[in-house]
Tab-separated table of C-alpha atoms and ligand atoms in Angstrom:
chain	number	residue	atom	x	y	z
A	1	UNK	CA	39.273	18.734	-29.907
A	2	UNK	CA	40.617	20.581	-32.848
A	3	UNK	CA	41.215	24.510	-32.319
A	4	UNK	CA	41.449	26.946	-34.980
A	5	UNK	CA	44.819	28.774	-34.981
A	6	UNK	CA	45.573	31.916	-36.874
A	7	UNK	CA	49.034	31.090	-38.312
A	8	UNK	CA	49.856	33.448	-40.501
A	9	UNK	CA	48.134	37.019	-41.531
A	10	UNK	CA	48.949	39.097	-44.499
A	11	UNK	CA	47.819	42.670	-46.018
A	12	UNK	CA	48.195	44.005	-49.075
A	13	UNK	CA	46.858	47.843	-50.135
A	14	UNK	CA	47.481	49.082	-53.932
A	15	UNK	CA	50.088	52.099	-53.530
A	16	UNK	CA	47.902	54.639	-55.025
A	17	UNK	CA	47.003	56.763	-52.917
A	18	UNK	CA	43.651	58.441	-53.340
A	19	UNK	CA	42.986	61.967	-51.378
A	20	UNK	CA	39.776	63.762	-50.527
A	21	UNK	CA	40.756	66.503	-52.573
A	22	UNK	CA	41.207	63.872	-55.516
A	23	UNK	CA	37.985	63.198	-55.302
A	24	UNK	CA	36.876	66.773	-54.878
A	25	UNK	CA	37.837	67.417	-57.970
A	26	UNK	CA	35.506	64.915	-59.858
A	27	UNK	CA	32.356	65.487	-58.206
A	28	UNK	CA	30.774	67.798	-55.457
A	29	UNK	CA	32.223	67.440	-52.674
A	30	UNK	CA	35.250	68.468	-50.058
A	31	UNK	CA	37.606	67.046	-48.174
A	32	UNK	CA	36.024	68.778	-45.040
A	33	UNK	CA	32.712	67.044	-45.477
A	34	UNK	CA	34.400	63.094	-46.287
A	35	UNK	CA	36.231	63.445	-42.768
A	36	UNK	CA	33.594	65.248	-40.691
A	37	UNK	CA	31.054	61.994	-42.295
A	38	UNK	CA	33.138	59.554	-42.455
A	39	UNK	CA	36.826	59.454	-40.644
A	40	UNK	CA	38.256	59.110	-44.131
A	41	UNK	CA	41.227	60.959	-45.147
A	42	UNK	CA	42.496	58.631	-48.135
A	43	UNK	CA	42.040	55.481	-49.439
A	44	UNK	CA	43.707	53.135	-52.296
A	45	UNK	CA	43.056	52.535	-55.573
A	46	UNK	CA	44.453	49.759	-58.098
A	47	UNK	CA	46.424	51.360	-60.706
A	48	UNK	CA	44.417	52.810	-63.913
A	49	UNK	CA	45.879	50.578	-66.380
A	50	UNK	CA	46.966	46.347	-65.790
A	51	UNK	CA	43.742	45.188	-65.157
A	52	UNK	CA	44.016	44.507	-61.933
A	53	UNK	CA	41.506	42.373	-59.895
A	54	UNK	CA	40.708	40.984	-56.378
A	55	UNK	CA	42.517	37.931	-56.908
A	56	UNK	CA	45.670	39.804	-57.448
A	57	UNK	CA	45.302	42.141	-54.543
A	58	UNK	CA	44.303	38.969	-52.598
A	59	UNK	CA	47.308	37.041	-54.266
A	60	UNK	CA	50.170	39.217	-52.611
A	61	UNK	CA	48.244	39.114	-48.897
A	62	UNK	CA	47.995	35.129	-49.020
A	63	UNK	CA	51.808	35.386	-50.237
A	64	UNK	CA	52.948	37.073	-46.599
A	65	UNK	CA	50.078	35.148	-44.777
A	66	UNK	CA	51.210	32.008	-46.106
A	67	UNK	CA	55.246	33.229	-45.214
A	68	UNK	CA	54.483	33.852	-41.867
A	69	UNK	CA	52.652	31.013	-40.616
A	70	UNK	CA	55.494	28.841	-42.674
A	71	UNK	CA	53.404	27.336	-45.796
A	72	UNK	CA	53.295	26.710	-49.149
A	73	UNK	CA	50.171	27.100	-51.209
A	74	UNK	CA	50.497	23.268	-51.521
A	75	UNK	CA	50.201	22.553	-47.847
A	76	UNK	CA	46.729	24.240	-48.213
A	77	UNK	CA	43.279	21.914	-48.227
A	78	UNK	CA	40.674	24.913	-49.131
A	79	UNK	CA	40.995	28.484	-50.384
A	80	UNK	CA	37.981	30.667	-49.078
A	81	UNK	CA	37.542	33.991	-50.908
A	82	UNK	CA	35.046	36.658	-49.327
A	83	UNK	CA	34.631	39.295	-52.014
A	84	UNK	CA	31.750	41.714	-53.775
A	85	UNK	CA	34.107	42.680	-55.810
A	86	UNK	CA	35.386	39.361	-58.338
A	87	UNK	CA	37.513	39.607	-60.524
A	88	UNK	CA	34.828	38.563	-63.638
A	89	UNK	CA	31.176	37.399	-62.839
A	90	UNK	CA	32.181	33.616	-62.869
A	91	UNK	CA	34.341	31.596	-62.421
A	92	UNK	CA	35.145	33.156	-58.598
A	93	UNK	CA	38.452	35.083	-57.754
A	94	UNK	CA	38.837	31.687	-55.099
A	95	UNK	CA	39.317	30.002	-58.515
A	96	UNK	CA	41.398	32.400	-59.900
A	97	UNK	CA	43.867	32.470	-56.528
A	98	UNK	CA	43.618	29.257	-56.651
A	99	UNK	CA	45.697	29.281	-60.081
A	100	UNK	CA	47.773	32.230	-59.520
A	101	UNK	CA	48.859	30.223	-55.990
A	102	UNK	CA	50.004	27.346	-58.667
A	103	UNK	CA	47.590	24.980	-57.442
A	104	UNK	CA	46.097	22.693	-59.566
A	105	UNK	CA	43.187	20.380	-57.728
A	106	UNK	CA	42.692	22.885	-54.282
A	107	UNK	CA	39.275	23.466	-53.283
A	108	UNK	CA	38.296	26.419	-53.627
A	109	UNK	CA	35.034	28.952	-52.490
A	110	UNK	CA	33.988	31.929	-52.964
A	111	UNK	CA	31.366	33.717	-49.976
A	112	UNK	CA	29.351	36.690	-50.926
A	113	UNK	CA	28.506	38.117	-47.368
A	114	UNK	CA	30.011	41.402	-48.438
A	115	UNK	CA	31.634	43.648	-45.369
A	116	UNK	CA	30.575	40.382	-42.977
A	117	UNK	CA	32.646	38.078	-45.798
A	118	UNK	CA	35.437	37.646	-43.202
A	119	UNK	CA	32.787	36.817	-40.187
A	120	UNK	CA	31.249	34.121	-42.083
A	121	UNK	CA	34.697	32.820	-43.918
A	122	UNK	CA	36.053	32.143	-40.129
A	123	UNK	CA	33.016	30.447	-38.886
A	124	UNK	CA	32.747	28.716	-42.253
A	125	UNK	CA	36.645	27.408	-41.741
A	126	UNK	CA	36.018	27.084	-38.521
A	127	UNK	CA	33.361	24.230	-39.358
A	128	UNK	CA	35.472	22.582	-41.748
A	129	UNK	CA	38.325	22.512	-39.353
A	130	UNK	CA	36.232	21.021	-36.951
A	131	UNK	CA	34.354	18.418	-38.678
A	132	UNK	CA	37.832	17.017	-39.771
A	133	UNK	CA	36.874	18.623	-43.894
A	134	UNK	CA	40.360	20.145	-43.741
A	135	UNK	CA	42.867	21.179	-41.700
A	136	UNK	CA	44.773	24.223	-43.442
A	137	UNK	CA	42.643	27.270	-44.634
A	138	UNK	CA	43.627	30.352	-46.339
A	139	UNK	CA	41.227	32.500	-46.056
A	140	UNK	CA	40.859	36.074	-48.187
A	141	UNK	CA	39.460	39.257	-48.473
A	142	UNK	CA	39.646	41.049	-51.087
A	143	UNK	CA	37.936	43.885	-53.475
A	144	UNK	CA	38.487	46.431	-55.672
A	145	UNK	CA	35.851	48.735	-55.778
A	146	UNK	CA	37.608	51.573	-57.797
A	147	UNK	CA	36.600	50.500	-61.134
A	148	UNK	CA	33.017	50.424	-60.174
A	149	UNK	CA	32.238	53.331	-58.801
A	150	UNK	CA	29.771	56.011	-59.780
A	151	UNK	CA	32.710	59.063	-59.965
A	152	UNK	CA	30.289	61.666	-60.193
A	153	UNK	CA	27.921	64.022	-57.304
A	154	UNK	CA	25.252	61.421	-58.282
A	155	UNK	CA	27.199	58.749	-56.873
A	156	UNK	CA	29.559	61.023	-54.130
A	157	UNK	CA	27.727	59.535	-51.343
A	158	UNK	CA	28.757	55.593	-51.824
A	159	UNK	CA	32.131	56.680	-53.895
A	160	UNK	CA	33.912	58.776	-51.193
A	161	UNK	CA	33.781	55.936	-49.216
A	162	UNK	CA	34.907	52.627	-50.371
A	163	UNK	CA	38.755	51.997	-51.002
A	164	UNK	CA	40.591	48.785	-52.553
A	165	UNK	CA	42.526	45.928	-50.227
A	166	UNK	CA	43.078	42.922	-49.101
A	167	UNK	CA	43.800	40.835	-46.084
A	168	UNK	CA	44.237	37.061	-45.740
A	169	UNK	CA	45.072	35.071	-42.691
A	170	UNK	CA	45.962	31.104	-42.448
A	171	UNK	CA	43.561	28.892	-39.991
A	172	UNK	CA	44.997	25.313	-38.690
A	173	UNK	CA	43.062	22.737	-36.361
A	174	UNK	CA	45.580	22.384	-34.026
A	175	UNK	CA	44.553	19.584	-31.015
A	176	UNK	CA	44.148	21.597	-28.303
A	177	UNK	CA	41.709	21.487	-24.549
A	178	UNK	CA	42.623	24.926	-23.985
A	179	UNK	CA	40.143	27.537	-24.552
A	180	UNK	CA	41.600	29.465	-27.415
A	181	UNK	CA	40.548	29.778	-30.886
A	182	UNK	CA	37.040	30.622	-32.064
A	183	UNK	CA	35.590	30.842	-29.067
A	184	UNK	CA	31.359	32.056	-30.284
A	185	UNK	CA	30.035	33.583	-32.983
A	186	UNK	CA	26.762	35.192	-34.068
A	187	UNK	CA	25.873	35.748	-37.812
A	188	UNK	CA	23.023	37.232	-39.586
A	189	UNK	CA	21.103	38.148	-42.491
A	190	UNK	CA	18.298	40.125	-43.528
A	191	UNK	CA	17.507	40.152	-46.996
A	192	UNK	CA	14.704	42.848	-46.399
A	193	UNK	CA	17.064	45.253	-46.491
A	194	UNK	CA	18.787	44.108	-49.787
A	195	UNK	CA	18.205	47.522	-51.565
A	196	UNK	CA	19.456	49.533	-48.447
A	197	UNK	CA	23.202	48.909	-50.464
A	198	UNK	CA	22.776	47.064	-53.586
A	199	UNK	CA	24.280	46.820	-57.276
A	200	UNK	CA	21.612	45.999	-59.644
A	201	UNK	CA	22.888	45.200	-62.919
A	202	UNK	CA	24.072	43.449	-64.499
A	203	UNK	CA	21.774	41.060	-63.117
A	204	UNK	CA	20.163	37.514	-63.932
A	205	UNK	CA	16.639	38.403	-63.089
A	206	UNK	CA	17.170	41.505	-65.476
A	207	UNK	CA	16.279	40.320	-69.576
A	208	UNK	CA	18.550	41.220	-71.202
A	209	UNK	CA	20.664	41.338	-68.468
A	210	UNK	CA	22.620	44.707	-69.773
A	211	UNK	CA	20.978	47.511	-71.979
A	212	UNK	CA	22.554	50.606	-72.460
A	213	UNK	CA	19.419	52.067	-70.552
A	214	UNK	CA	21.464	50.645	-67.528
A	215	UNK	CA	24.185	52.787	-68.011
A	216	UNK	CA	21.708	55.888	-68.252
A	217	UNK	CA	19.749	55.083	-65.569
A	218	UNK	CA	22.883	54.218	-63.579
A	219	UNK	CA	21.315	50.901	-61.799
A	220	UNK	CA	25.393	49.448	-62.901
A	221	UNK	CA	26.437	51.771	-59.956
A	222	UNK	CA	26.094	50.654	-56.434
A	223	UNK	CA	23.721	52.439	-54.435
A	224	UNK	CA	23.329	53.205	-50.699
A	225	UNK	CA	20.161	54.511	-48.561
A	226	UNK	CA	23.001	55.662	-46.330
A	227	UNK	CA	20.975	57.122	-43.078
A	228	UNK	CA	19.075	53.724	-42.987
A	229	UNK	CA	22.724	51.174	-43.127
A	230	UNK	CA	23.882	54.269	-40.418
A	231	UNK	CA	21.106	52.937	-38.197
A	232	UNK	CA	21.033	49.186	-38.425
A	233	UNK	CA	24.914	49.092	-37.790
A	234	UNK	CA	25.057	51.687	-34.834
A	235	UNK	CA	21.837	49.497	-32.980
A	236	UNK	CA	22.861	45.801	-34.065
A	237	UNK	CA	26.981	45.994	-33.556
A	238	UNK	CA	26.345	46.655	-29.797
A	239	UNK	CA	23.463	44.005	-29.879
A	240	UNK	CA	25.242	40.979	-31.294
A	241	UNK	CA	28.617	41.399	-29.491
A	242	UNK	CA	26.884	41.551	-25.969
A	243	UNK	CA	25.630	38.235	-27.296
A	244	UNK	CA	28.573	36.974	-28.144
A	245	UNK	CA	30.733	38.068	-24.970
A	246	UNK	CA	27.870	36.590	-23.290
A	247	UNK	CA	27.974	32.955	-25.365
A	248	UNK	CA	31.740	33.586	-24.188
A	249	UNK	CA	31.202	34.093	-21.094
A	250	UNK	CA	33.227	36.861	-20.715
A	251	UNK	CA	32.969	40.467	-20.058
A	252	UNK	CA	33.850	43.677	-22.412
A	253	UNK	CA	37.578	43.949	-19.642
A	254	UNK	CA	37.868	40.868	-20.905
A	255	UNK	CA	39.141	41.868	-24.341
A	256	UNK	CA	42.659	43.095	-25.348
A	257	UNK	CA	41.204	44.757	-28.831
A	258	UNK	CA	37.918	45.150	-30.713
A	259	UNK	CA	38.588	45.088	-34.447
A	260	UNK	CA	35.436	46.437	-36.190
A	261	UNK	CA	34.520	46.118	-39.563
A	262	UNK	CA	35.499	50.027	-40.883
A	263	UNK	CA	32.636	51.637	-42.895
A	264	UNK	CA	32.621	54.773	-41.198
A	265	UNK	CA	34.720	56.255	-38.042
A	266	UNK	CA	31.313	57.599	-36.589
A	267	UNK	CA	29.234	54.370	-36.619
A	268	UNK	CA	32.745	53.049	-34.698
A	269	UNK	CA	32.803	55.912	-31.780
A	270	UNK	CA	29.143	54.970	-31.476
A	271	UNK	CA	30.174	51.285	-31.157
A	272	UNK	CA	32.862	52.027	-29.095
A	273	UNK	CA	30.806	54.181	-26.588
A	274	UNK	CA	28.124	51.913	-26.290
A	275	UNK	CA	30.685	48.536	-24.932
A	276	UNK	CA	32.315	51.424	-22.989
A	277	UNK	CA	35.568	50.547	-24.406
A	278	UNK	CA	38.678	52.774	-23.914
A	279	UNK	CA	40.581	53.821	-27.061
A	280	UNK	CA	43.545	51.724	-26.605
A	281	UNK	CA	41.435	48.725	-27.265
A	282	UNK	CA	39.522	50.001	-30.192
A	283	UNK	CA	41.053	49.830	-33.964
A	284	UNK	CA	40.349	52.398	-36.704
A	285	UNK	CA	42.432	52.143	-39.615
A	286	UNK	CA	39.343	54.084	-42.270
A	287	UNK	CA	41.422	56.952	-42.148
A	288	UNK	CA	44.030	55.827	-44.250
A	289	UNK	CA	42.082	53.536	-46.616
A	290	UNK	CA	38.336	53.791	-46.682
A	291	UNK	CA	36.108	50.783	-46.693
A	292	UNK	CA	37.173	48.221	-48.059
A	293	UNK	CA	34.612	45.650	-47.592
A	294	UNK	CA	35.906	41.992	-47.050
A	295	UNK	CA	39.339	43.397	-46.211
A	296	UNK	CA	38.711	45.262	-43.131
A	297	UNK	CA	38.972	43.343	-40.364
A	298	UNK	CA	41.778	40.906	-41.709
A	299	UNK	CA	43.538	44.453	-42.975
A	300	UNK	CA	43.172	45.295	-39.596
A	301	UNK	CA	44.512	42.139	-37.891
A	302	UNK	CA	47.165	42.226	-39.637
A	303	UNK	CA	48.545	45.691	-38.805
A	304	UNK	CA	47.263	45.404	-35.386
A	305	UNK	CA	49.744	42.002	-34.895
A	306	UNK	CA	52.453	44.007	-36.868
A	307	UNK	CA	52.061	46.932	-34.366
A	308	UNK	CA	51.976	44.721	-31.291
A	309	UNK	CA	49.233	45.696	-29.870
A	310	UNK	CA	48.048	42.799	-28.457
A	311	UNK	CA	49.935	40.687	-26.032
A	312	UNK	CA	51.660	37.798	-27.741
A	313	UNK	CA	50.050	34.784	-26.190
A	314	UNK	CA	46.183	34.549	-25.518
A	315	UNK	CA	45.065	37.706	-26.897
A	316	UNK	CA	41.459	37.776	-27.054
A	317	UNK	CA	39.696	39.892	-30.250
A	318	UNK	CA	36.276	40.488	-30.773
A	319	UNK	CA	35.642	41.159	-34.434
A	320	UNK	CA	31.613	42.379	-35.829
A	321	UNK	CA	30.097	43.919	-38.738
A	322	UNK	CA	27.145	45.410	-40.451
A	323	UNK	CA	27.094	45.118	-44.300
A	324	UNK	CA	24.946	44.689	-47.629
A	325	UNK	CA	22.632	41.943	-47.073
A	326	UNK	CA	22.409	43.171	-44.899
A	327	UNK	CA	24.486	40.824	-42.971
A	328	UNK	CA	25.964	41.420	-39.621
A	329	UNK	CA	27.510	39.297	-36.919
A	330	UNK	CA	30.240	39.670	-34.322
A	331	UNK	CA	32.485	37.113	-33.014
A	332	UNK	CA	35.195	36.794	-30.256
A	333	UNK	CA	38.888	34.665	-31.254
A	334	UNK	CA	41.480	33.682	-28.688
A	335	UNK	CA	45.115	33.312	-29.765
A	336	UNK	CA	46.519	30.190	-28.894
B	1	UT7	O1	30.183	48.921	-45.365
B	1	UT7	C1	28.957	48.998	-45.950
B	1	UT7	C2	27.955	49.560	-45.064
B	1	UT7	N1	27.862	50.968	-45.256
B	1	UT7	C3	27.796	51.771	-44.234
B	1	UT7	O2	27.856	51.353	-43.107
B	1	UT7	C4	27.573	53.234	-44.537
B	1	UT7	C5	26.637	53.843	-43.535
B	1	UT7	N2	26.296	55.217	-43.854
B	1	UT7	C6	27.170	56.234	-43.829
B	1	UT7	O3	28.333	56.038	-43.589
B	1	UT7	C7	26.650	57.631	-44.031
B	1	UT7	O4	25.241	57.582	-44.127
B	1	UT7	C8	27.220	58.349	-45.297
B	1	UT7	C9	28.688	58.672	-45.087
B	1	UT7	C10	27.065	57.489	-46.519
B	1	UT7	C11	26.485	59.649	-45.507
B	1	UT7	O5	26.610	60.460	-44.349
B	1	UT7	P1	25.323	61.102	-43.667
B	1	UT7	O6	25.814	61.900	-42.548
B	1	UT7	O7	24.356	59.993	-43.359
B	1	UT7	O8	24.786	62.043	-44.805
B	1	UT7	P2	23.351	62.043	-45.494
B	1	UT7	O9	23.192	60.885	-46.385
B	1	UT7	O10	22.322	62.300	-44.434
B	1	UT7	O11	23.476	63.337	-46.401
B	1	UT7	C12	23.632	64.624	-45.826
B	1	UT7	C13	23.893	65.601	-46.966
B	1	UT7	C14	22.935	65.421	-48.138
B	1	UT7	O12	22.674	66.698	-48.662
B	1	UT7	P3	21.311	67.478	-48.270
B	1	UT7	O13	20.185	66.587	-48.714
B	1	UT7	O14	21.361	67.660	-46.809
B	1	UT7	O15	21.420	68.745	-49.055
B	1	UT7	C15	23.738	64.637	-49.146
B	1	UT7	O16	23.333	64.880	-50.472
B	1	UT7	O17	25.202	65.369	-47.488
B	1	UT7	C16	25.127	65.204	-48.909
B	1	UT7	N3	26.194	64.308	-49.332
B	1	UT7	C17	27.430	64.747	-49.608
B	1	UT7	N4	27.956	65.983	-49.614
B	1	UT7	C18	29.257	66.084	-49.948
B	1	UT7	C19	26.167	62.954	-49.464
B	1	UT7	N5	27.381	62.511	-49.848
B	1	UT7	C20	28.182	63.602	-49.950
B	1	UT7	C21	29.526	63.782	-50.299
B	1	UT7	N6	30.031	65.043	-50.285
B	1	UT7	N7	30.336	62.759	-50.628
């Protein structure tokens, strides 16, 4: 049966670098209060002018991705791009890769599972790859959330927190009856909580779809009932990766790393205490570049395969999440 393999994995953060004390100097707040809150020191913004979008962020991951697992954008059969961030509102920054990648008849998708995009892109490639749909997926994500962001105390509590990136990784079906790849996964969604992190406008339902009373009333801002998003991800992370160690059948020992999605440091020492993991096998990279939404985990992959911290063969990862949607999930992958 066909396997997916993680080829290749690629990162790619914007060099400017944006401090606390940046920020601190826009609206009220201190670089004391974004670390004791969140674990966030700095994060990375796109450059003010160049109009730069997820698809170019996403552009120079796939690039070393597609280096390292020894492809070119032409050996690809589908692009999947996790973002809440696109480039325009349509057509989707897959579309837009797609082209910079100088492909011309690629498949490409975009997902919309915000800081879950990456959970449900693997399980989605993992499907394809399965069912025989394709057999070489490059899978992104990618946002910049920089130039959408509220930059005043209104908006401090969602705008201290999210950072620009992007991570891509390439997934083969490689025949295999060893038990490596994907091994289970659990996704969710509960659209009752849509307004618990939501960006209104502009939006379809809306008529006209953009008044300048938007602006006013700042509904083009995202906004975040913090305290309640706290909650959900500090109960469900725990809950859905017992399930999936248990669909597994293995044990928290079991793992060489868990790779959490990285919205706050605090919701991951919660995490972290609750699977009674030691610190060696826990990865926090918020510190140095916020949240980042789509790009998290495969941010985070990447750096923890550049640092070595996993043994070469057979490592086995569990990756979760807790995002708008809300969506959440976890899932456990096996290198080959
Ligand atoms: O990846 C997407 C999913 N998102 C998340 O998982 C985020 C989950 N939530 C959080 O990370 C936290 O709720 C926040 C970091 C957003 C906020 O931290 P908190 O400890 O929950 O603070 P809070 O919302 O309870 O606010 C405490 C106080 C409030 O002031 P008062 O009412 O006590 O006077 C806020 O107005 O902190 C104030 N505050 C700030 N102060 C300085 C909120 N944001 C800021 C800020 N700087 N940036």
């Amino acid at each position: 049966m066909k396997k997916m393999k993680i080829t290749g994995t690629g990162r790619y953060l914007p060099d400017r670098v944006v401090t606390n004390d940046y920020l601190a100097g826009l609206m009220d707040t201190s670089d004391e209060w974004i670390r004791q809150r969140t674990g966030i020191e700095e994060r990375r913004w796109v450059p003010e002018e160049g109009n730069v979008g997820a698809s170019d962020l996403g552009l120079e991951a796939a690039k070393i991705a597609l280096n390292r697992a020894g492809w070119t954008p032409e050996d690809l059969d589908l692009i999947i791009f996790a973002t809440l961030s696109p480039d325009i509102n349509f057509p989707g920054s897959g579309c837009l890769l797609q082209s910079k990648l100088g492909l011309k008849s690629t498949p490409a998708l975009d997902i919309r599972q915000q800081c879950t995009g990456f959970l449900y892109g693997m399980e989605i490639a993992d499907a394809y790859i399965k069912s025989g749909y394709a057999g070489r997926i490059l899978l992104v994500g990618s946002e910049v959330h920089s130039t959408g962001l509220d930059l005043t105390t209104r908006g401090r509590d969602v705008s201290v927190i999210f950072g620009d990136g992007a991570g891509a990784v390439c997934l083969e079906g490689v025949e295999t009856d060893d038990n490596v790849g994907l091994l289970a996964s659990s996704l969710h969604a509960q659209g009752d909580h849509a307004d618990a992190l939501i960006l209104e406008a502009p939006a379809s339902r809306l008529n006209p779809r953009l008044t300048k009373d938007m602006f006013d009333d700042a509904r083009i801002w995202p906004k975040m009932d913090g305290r309640n998003v706290f909650k959900l991800a500090i109960t469900r992370l725990p809950q859905v990766s017992h399930v999936v160690l248990e669909r597994a059948g293995l044990k928290v020992e079991d793992l060489d790393m868990v790779i959490p999605h990285q919205a706050n440091l605090r919701i991951n020492q919660s995490f972290q205490k609750s699977l009674n993991l030691p610190d060696e096998k826990m990865y926090n990279n918020i510190q140095k570049y916020g949240n980042t939404t789509a790009g998290t985990i495969p941010i985070a992959l990447d750096e923890v395969i550049e640092q070595k911290r996993i043994p070469e063969k057979n490592a086995t990862l569990l990756f979760a999440g807790l995002g708008a949607g809300v969506t959440w999930g976890a899932m456990i992958y096996r290198f080959f």
